[in-house]
mmCIF file with all atom_site columns, C-alpha atoms in Angstrom:
data_model
loop_
_atom_site.group_PDB
_atom_site.id
_atom_site.type_symbol
_atom_site.label_atom_id
_atom_site.label_alt_id
_atom_site.label_comp_id
_atom_site.label_asym_id
_atom_site.label_entity_id
_atom_site.label_seq_id
_atom_site.pdbx_PDB_ins_code
_atom_site.Cartn_x
_atom_site.Cartn_y
_atom_site.Cartn_z
_atom_site.occupancy
_atom_site.B_iso_or_equiv
_atom_site.pdbx_formal_charge
_atom_site.auth_seq_id
_atom_site.auth_comp_id
_atom_site.auth_asym_id
_atom_site.auth_atom_id
_atom_site.pdbx_PDB_model_num
ATOM 1   C CA . ALA W 1 1   ? 12.977 27.189 25.015 1.00 0.00 ? 1   ALA W CA 1
ATOM 2   C CA . SER W 1 2   ? 9.861  26.136 23.136 1.00 0.00 ? 2   SER W CA 1
ATOM 3   C CA . GLU W 1 3   ? 6.921  28.491 23.164 1.00 0.00 ? 3   GLU W CA 1
ATOM 4   C CA . GLY W 1 4   ? 4.740  27.967 26.224 1.00 0.00 ? 4   GLY W CA 1
ATOM 5   C CA . ILE W 1 5   ? 7.225  25.810 28.138 1.00 0.00 ? 5   ILE W CA 1
ATOM 6   C CA . PRO W 1 6   ? 9.294  27.751 30.674 1.00 0.00 ? 6   PRO W CA 1
ATOM 7   C CA . ALA W 1 7   ? 12.921 26.949 31.374 1.00 0.00 ? 7   ALA W CA 1
ATOM 8   C CA . ALA W 1 8   ? 13.469 24.827 34.474 1.00 0.00 ? 8   ALA W CA 1
ATOM 9   C CA . PRO W 1 9   ? 15.362 26.603 37.242 1.00 0.00 ? 9   PRO W CA 1
ATOM 10  C CA . SER W 1 10  ? 18.923 25.286 37.214 1.00 0.00 ? 10  SER W CA 1
ATOM 11  C CA . GLY W 1 11  ? 19.978 23.267 40.240 1.00 0.00 ? 11  GLY W CA 1
ATOM 12  C CA . ILE W 1 12  ? 16.471 22.073 41.133 1.00 0.00 ? 12  ILE W CA 1
ATOM 13  C CA . ILE W 1 13  ? 16.581 18.658 39.505 1.00 0.00 ? 13  ILE W CA 1
ATOM 14  C CA . SER W 1 14  ? 19.796 16.878 38.576 1.00 0.00 ? 14  SER W CA 1
ATOM 15  C CA . LEU W 1 15  ? 19.745 13.785 36.357 1.00 0.00 ? 15  LEU W CA 1
ATOM 16  C CA . GLU W 1 16  ? 22.800 11.659 37.133 1.00 0.00 ? 16  GLU W CA 1
ATOM 17  C CA . PRO W 1 17  ? 23.770 8.018  37.500 1.00 0.00 ? 17  PRO W CA 1
ATOM 18  C CA . ALA W 1 18  ? 24.292 7.022  41.114 1.00 0.00 ? 18  ALA W CA 1
ATOM 19  C CA . GLN W 1 19  ? 27.770 6.721  42.548 1.00 0.00 ? 19  GLN W CA 1
ATOM 20  C CA . SER W 1 20  ? 28.701 3.248  43.772 1.00 0.00 ? 20  SER W CA 1
ATOM 21  C CA . GLN W 1 21  ? 28.438 2.935  47.568 1.00 0.00 ? 21  GLN W CA 1
ATOM 22  C CA . SER W 1 22  ? 29.565 0.433  50.199 1.00 0.00 ? 22  SER W CA 1
ATOM 23  C CA . SER W 1 23  ? 26.696 -1.657 51.585 1.00 0.00 ? 23  SER W CA 1
ATOM 24  C CA . GLY W 1 24  ? 28.169 -2.215 55.075 1.00 0.00 ? 24  GLY W CA 1
ATOM 25  C CA . ALA W 1 25  ? 28.241 1.413  56.162 1.00 0.00 ? 25  ALA W CA 1
ATOM 26  C CA . THR W 1 26  ? 26.389 3.018  59.046 1.00 0.00 ? 26  THR W CA 1
ATOM 27  C CA . PRO W 1 27  ? 24.227 6.158  58.798 1.00 0.00 ? 27  PRO W CA 1
ATOM 28  C CA . ASN W 1 28  ? 27.070 8.268  60.270 1.00 0.00 ? 28  ASN W CA 1
ATOM 29  C CA . ASP W 1 29  ? 29.581 6.904  57.747 1.00 0.00 ? 29  ASP W CA 1
ATOM 30  C CA . SER W 1 30  ? 30.391 8.851  54.593 1.00 0.00 ? 30  SER W CA 1
ATOM 31  C CA . ASP W 1 31  ? 29.984 5.562  52.716 1.00 0.00 ? 31  ASP W CA 1
ATOM 32  C CA . TYR W 1 32  ? 26.335 5.112  53.743 1.00 0.00 ? 32  TYR W CA 1
ATOM 33  C CA . PRO W 1 33  ? 24.540 3.621  50.718 1.00 0.00 ? 33  PRO W CA 1
ATOM 34  C CA . MET W 1 34  ? 22.664 5.974  48.441 1.00 0.00 ? 34  MET W CA 1
ATOM 35  C CA . TYR W 1 35  ? 18.966 5.155  48.740 1.00 0.00 ? 35  TYR W CA 1
ATOM 36  C CA . GLY W 1 36  ? 16.252 6.246  46.358 1.00 0.00 ? 36  GLY W CA 1
ATOM 37  C CA . MET W 1 37  ? 12.576 5.594  45.794 1.00 0.00 ? 37  MET W CA 1
ATOM 38  C CA . SER W 1 38  ? 11.406 4.268  42.446 1.00 0.00 ? 38  SER W CA 1
ATOM 39  C CA . MET W 1 39  ? 9.339  6.646  40.371 1.00 0.00 ? 39  MET W CA 1
ATOM 40  C CA . GLU W 1 40  ? 6.452  4.170  40.474 1.00 0.00 ? 40  GLU W CA 1
ATOM 41  C CA . ARG W 1 41  ? 6.445  4.087  44.285 1.00 0.00 ? 41  ARG W CA 1
ATOM 42  C CA . PHE W 1 42  ? 6.816  7.860  44.526 1.00 0.00 ? 42  PHE W CA 1
ATOM 43  C CA . LEU W 1 43  ? 3.835  8.393  42.224 1.00 0.00 ? 43  LEU W CA 1
ATOM 44  C CA . ASP W 1 44  ? 1.796  5.922  44.312 1.00 0.00 ? 44  ASP W CA 1
ATOM 45  C CA . LEU W 1 45  ? 2.346  7.901  47.540 1.00 0.00 ? 45  LEU W CA 1
ATOM 46  C CA . ASN W 1 46  ? -0.741 9.486  49.055 1.00 0.00 ? 46  ASN W CA 1
ATOM 47  C CA . PRO W 1 47  ? 0.205  13.176 49.465 1.00 0.00 ? 47  PRO W CA 1
ATOM 48  C CA . ASP W 1 48  ? -2.527 13.584 52.111 1.00 0.00 ? 48  ASP W CA 1
ATOM 49  C CA . ILE W 1 49  ? -0.441 11.394 54.450 1.00 0.00 ? 49  ILE W CA 1
ATOM 50  C CA . PRO W 1 50  ? 2.820  13.025 55.598 1.00 0.00 ? 50  PRO W CA 1
ATOM 51  C CA . LEU W 1 51  ? 5.800  11.415 53.903 1.00 0.00 ? 51  LEU W CA 1
ATOM 52  C CA . PRO W 1 52  ? 7.482  9.022  56.364 1.00 0.00 ? 52  PRO W CA 1
ATOM 53  C CA . PRO W 1 53  ? 11.188 9.595  57.066 1.00 0.00 ? 53  PRO W CA 1
ATOM 54  C CA . HIS W 1 54  ? 14.009 7.471  55.668 1.00 0.00 ? 54  HIS W CA 1
ATOM 55  C CA . GLN W 1 55  ? 14.130 4.984  58.557 1.00 0.00 ? 55  GLN W CA 1
ATOM 56  C CA . GLU W 1 56  ? 10.443 4.061  58.240 1.00 0.00 ? 56  GLU W CA 1
ATOM 57  C CA . LEU W 1 57  ? 10.560 3.773  54.450 1.00 0.00 ? 57  LEU W CA 1
ATOM 58  C CA . LEU W 1 58  ? 13.714 1.638  54.664 1.00 0.00 ? 58  LEU W CA 1
ATOM 59  C CA . ARG W 1 59  ? 12.141 -0.617 57.331 1.00 0.00 ? 59  ARG W CA 1
ATOM 60  C CA . ASP W 1 60  ? 9.047  -1.036 55.135 1.00 0.00 ? 60  ASP W CA 1
ATOM 61  C CA . GLY W 1 61  ? 11.130 -1.972 52.065 1.00 0.00 ? 61  GLY W CA 1
ATOM 62  C CA . LEU W 1 62  ? 10.112 1.105  50.057 1.00 0.00 ? 62  LEU W CA 1
ATOM 63  C CA . LEU W 1 63  ? 13.654 2.293  49.290 1.00 0.00 ? 63  LEU W CA 1
ATOM 64  C CA . THR W 1 64  ? 16.294 0.826  47.007 1.00 0.00 ? 64  THR W CA 1
ATOM 65  C CA . VAL W 1 65  ? 20.074 1.097  47.140 1.00 0.00 ? 65  VAL W CA 1
ATOM 66  C CA . CYS W 1 66  ? 20.990 2.930  43.948 1.00 0.00 ? 66  CYS W CA 1
ATOM 67  C CA . GLU W 1 67  ? 23.664 1.092  42.039 1.00 0.00 ? 67  GLU W CA 1
ATOM 68  C CA . GLU W 1 68  ? 26.255 2.772  39.833 1.00 0.00 ? 68  GLU W CA 1
ATOM 69  C CA . GLN W 1 69  ? 24.102 2.764  36.679 1.00 0.00 ? 69  GLN W CA 1
ATOM 70  C CA . THR W 1 70  ? 20.833 3.731  38.395 1.00 0.00 ? 70  THR W CA 1
ATOM 71  C CA . LYS W 1 71  ? 19.387 6.940  36.978 1.00 0.00 ? 71  LYS W CA 1
ATOM 72  C CA . VAL W 1 72  ? 18.580 9.233  39.888 1.00 0.00 ? 72  VAL W CA 1
ATOM 73  C CA . ILE W 1 73  ? 16.720 12.526 40.137 1.00 0.00 ? 73  ILE W CA 1
ATOM 74  C CA . PHE W 1 74  ? 18.208 14.676 42.902 1.00 0.00 ? 74  PHE W CA 1
ATOM 75  C CA . VAL W 1 75  ? 15.463 16.963 44.162 1.00 0.00 ? 75  VAL W CA 1
ATOM 76  C CA . SER W 1 76  ? 16.209 20.149 46.067 1.00 0.00 ? 76  SER W CA 1
ATOM 77  C CA . HIS W 1 77  ? 13.312 21.587 48.045 1.00 0.00 ? 77  HIS W CA 1
ATOM 78  C CA . GLU W 1 78  ? 12.275 23.930 50.805 1.00 0.00 ? 78  GLU W CA 1
ATOM 79  C CA . TRP W 1 79  ? 11.302 22.461 54.155 1.00 0.00 ? 79  TRP W CA 1
ATOM 80  C CA . LEU W 1 80  ? 7.800  23.701 54.995 1.00 0.00 ? 80  LEU W CA 1
ATOM 81  C CA . SER W 1 81  ? 8.078  23.234 58.775 1.00 0.00 ? 81  SER W CA 1
ATOM 82  C CA . TYR W 1 82  ? 10.773 22.631 61.388 1.00 0.00 ? 82  TYR W CA 1
ATOM 83  C CA . SER W 1 83  ? 9.613  19.085 62.124 1.00 0.00 ? 83  SER W CA 1
ATOM 84  C CA . HIS W 1 84  ? 8.614  17.758 58.690 1.00 0.00 ? 84  HIS W CA 1
ATOM 85  C CA . ILE W 1 85  ? 9.638  18.582 55.146 1.00 0.00 ? 85  ILE W CA 1
ATOM 86  C CA . ASP W 1 86  ? 6.098  18.682 53.793 1.00 0.00 ? 86  ASP W CA 1
ATOM 87  C CA . PRO W 1 87  ? 3.449  18.281 56.517 1.00 0.00 ? 87  PRO W CA 1
ATOM 88  C CA . ASN W 1 88  ? 0.488  18.868 54.173 1.00 0.00 ? 88  ASN W CA 1
ATOM 89  C CA . GLY W 1 89  ? 1.829  17.066 51.089 1.00 0.00 ? 89  GLY W CA 1
ATOM 90  C CA . GLU W 1 90  ? 2.102  20.238 49.001 1.00 0.00 ? 90  GLU W CA 1
ATOM 91  C CA . GLN W 1 91  ? 5.548  19.473 47.601 1.00 0.00 ? 91  GLN W CA 1
ATOM 92  C CA . VAL W 1 92  ? 4.909  15.748 47.113 1.00 0.00 ? 92  VAL W CA 1
ATOM 93  C CA . ARG W 1 93  ? 1.711  16.597 45.210 1.00 0.00 ? 93  ARG W CA 1
ATOM 94  C CA . ALA W 1 94  ? 3.548  19.183 43.045 1.00 0.00 ? 94  ALA W CA 1
ATOM 95  C CA . LEU W 1 95  ? 6.403  16.765 42.261 1.00 0.00 ? 95  LEU W CA 1
ATOM 96  C CA . GLN W 1 96  ? 3.946  13.979 41.424 1.00 0.00 ? 96  GLN W CA 1
ATOM 97  C CA . THR W 1 97  ? 2.110  16.309 39.037 1.00 0.00 ? 97  THR W CA 1
ATOM 98  C CA . LEU W 1 98  ? 5.374  17.379 37.401 1.00 0.00 ? 98  LEU W CA 1
ATOM 99  C CA . PHE W 1 99  ? 6.655  13.804 37.003 1.00 0.00 ? 99  PHE W CA 1
ATOM 100 C CA . ARG W 1 100 ? 3.308  12.565 35.636 1.00 0.00 ? 100 ARG W CA 1
ATOM 101 C CA . ARG W 1 101 ? 3.299  15.343 33.050 1.00 0.00 ? 101 ARG W CA 1
ATOM 102 C CA . LEU W 1 102 ? 6.889  14.509 32.053 1.00 0.00 ? 102 LEU W CA 1
ATOM 103 C CA . ILE W 1 103 ? 6.072  10.784 31.770 1.00 0.00 ? 103 ILE W CA 1
ATOM 104 C CA . CYS W 1 104 ? 2.981  11.539 29.647 1.00 0.00 ? 104 CYS W CA 1
ATOM 105 C CA . GLY W 1 105 ? 5.066  13.636 27.263 1.00 0.00 ? 105 GLY W CA 1
ATOM 106 C CA . GLU W 1 106 ? 3.332  16.909 28.127 1.00 0.00 ? 106 GLU W CA 1
ATOM 107 C CA . LEU W 1 107 ? 6.596  18.643 29.042 1.00 0.00 ? 107 LEU W CA 1
ATOM 108 C CA . GLU W 1 108 ? 10.204 18.923 27.991 1.00 0.00 ? 108 GLU W CA 1
ATOM 109 C CA . VAL W 1 109 ? 13.028 19.686 30.416 1.00 0.00 ? 109 VAL W CA 1
ATOM 110 C CA . TYR W 1 110 ? 14.938 22.864 29.678 1.00 0.00 ? 110 TYR W CA 1
ATOM 111 C CA . ALA W 1 111 ? 17.881 24.087 31.692 1.00 0.00 ? 111 ALA W CA 1
ATOM 112 C CA . ASP W 1 112 ? 20.934 26.241 31.254 1.00 0.00 ? 112 ASP W CA 1
ATOM 113 C CA . LEU W 1 113 ? 22.971 23.040 31.102 1.00 0.00 ? 113 LEU W CA 1
ATOM 114 C CA . VAL W 1 114 ? 21.942 19.419 31.517 1.00 0.00 ? 114 VAL W CA 1
ATOM 115 C CA . TYR W 1 115 ? 24.864 17.378 32.784 1.00 0.00 ? 115 TYR W CA 1
ATOM 116 C CA . GLN W 1 116 ? 25.338 13.665 33.051 1.00 0.00 ? 116 GLN W CA 1
ATOM 117 C CA . ALA W 1 117 ? 28.109 12.421 35.326 1.00 0.00 ? 117 ALA W CA 1
ATOM 118 C CA . ASP W 1 118 ? 30.577 10.161 33.576 1.00 0.00 ? 118 ASP W CA 1
ATOM 119 C CA . SER W 1 119 ? 33.536 8.699  35.503 1.00 0.00 ? 119 SER W CA 1
ATOM 120 C CA . HIS W 1 120 ? 33.719 11.636 37.958 1.00 0.00 ? 120 HIS W CA 1
ATOM 121 C CA . ARG W 1 121 ? 33.625 14.300 35.273 1.00 0.00 ? 121 ARG W CA 1
ATOM 122 C CA . CYS W 1 122 ? 30.795 16.168 33.635 1.00 0.00 ? 122 CYS W CA 1
ATOM 123 C CA . GLN W 1 123 ? 30.128 16.317 29.945 1.00 0.00 ? 123 GLN W CA 1
ATOM 124 C CA . ARG W 1 124 ? 27.986 18.978 28.351 1.00 0.00 ? 124 ARG W CA 1
ATOM 125 C CA . GLU W 1 125 ? 24.890 17.469 26.853 1.00 0.00 ? 125 GLU W CA 1
ATOM 126 C CA . LYS W 1 126 ? 22.212 19.108 24.753 1.00 0.00 ? 126 LYS W CA 1
ATOM 127 C CA . PRO W 1 127 ? 20.411 21.760 26.844 1.00 0.00 ? 127 PRO W CA 1
ATOM 128 C CA . TYR W 1 128 ? 17.077 19.929 27.129 1.00 0.00 ? 128 TYR W CA 1
ATOM 129 C CA . LEU W 1 129 ? 15.329 16.583 27.209 1.00 0.00 ? 129 LEU W CA 1
ATOM 130 C CA . SER W 1 130 ? 12.598 16.228 24.604 1.00 0.00 ? 130 SER W CA 1
ATOM 131 C CA . SER W 1 131 ? 9.147  15.023 25.591 1.00 0.00 ? 131 SER W CA 1
ATOM 132 C CA . ALA W 1 132 ? 9.942  11.644 23.977 1.00 0.00 ? 132 ALA W CA 1
ATOM 133 C CA . GLU W 1 133 ? 13.150 11.366 26.018 1.00 0.00 ? 133 GLU W CA 1
ATOM 134 C CA . CYS W 1 134 ? 11.256 12.278 29.193 1.00 0.00 ? 134 CYS W CA 1
ATOM 135 C CA . MET W 1 135 ? 8.628  9.620  28.458 1.00 0.00 ? 135 MET W CA 1
ATOM 136 C CA . GLU W 1 136 ? 11.409 7.027  28.079 1.00 0.00 ? 136 GLU W CA 1
ATOM 137 C CA . LEU W 1 137 ? 13.673 8.137  30.935 1.00 0.00 ? 137 LEU W CA 1
ATOM 138 C CA . PHE W 1 138 ? 11.495 9.293  33.843 1.00 0.00 ? 138 PHE W CA 1
ATOM 139 C CA . PRO W 1 139 ? 9.468  6.095  34.505 1.00 0.00 ? 139 PRO W CA 1
ATOM 140 C CA . LYS W 1 140 ? 12.744 4.206  35.103 1.00 0.00 ? 140 LYS W CA 1
ATOM 141 C CA . MET W 1 141 ? 14.275 6.764  37.453 1.00 0.00 ? 141 MET W CA 1
ATOM 142 C CA . TYR W 1 142 ? 14.665 6.893  41.219 1.00 0.00 ? 142 TYR W CA 1
ATOM 143 C CA . ILE W 1 143 ? 14.018 9.910  43.438 1.00 0.00 ? 143 ILE W CA 1
ATOM 144 C CA . TRP W 1 144 ? 16.706 11.150 45.843 1.00 0.00 ? 144 TRP W CA 1
ATOM 145 C CA . LEU W 1 145 ? 15.253 13.505 48.425 1.00 0.00 ? 145 LEU W CA 1
ATOM 146 C CA . ASP W 1 146 ? 17.069 14.116 51.725 1.00 0.00 ? 146 ASP W CA 1
ATOM 147 C CA . TRP W 1 147 ? 14.040 13.244 53.907 1.00 0.00 ? 147 TRP W CA 1
ATOM 148 C CA . ILE W 1 148 ? 13.630 9.814  52.312 1.00 0.00 ? 148 ILE W CA 1
ATOM 149 C CA . SER W 1 149 ? 17.219 9.085  51.260 1.00 0.00 ? 149 SER W CA 1
ATOM 150 C CA . LEU W 1 150 ? 19.153 9.949  54.425 1.00 0.00 ? 150 LEU W CA 1
ATOM 151 C CA . PRO W 1 151 ? 18.553 8.954  58.069 1.00 0.00 ? 151 PRO W CA 1
ATOM 152 C CA . GLN W 1 152 ? 16.666 11.624 60.012 1.00 0.00 ? 152 GLN W CA 1
ATOM 153 C CA . SER W 1 153 ? 17.320 12.256 63.694 1.00 0.00 ? 153 SER W CA 1
#
């Protein structure tokens, strides 16, 4: 790792192309489409307003079905209450700050291994994304987060 830039915890963010999904599936079907939110829309969210669940975002046209070649960031997080993932916007605000810094080239992504899915198998890639690669890649990506990407009951 470069001096001053800590290694990213493995398993927190995964950078992979989306898997192709059927568009006629129901929320209870294993073939329910994979929805994501564009980086631009995610960065435009007001973290002071609790993040609406999947159904509301889908109804409002704020989610996109991720096609096979869509670059998706899978975000793992801790729920901060029993009824809402992030009632005070703490995690949304932290993710927005992180993504803005990556897009501006202030950070590089370091991990034990960075994998990119390729035809249902993983290939070892170089163990980091440079700041230039982050500046190129992250603005075009979509966010997958369970609260916004899957129906909530």
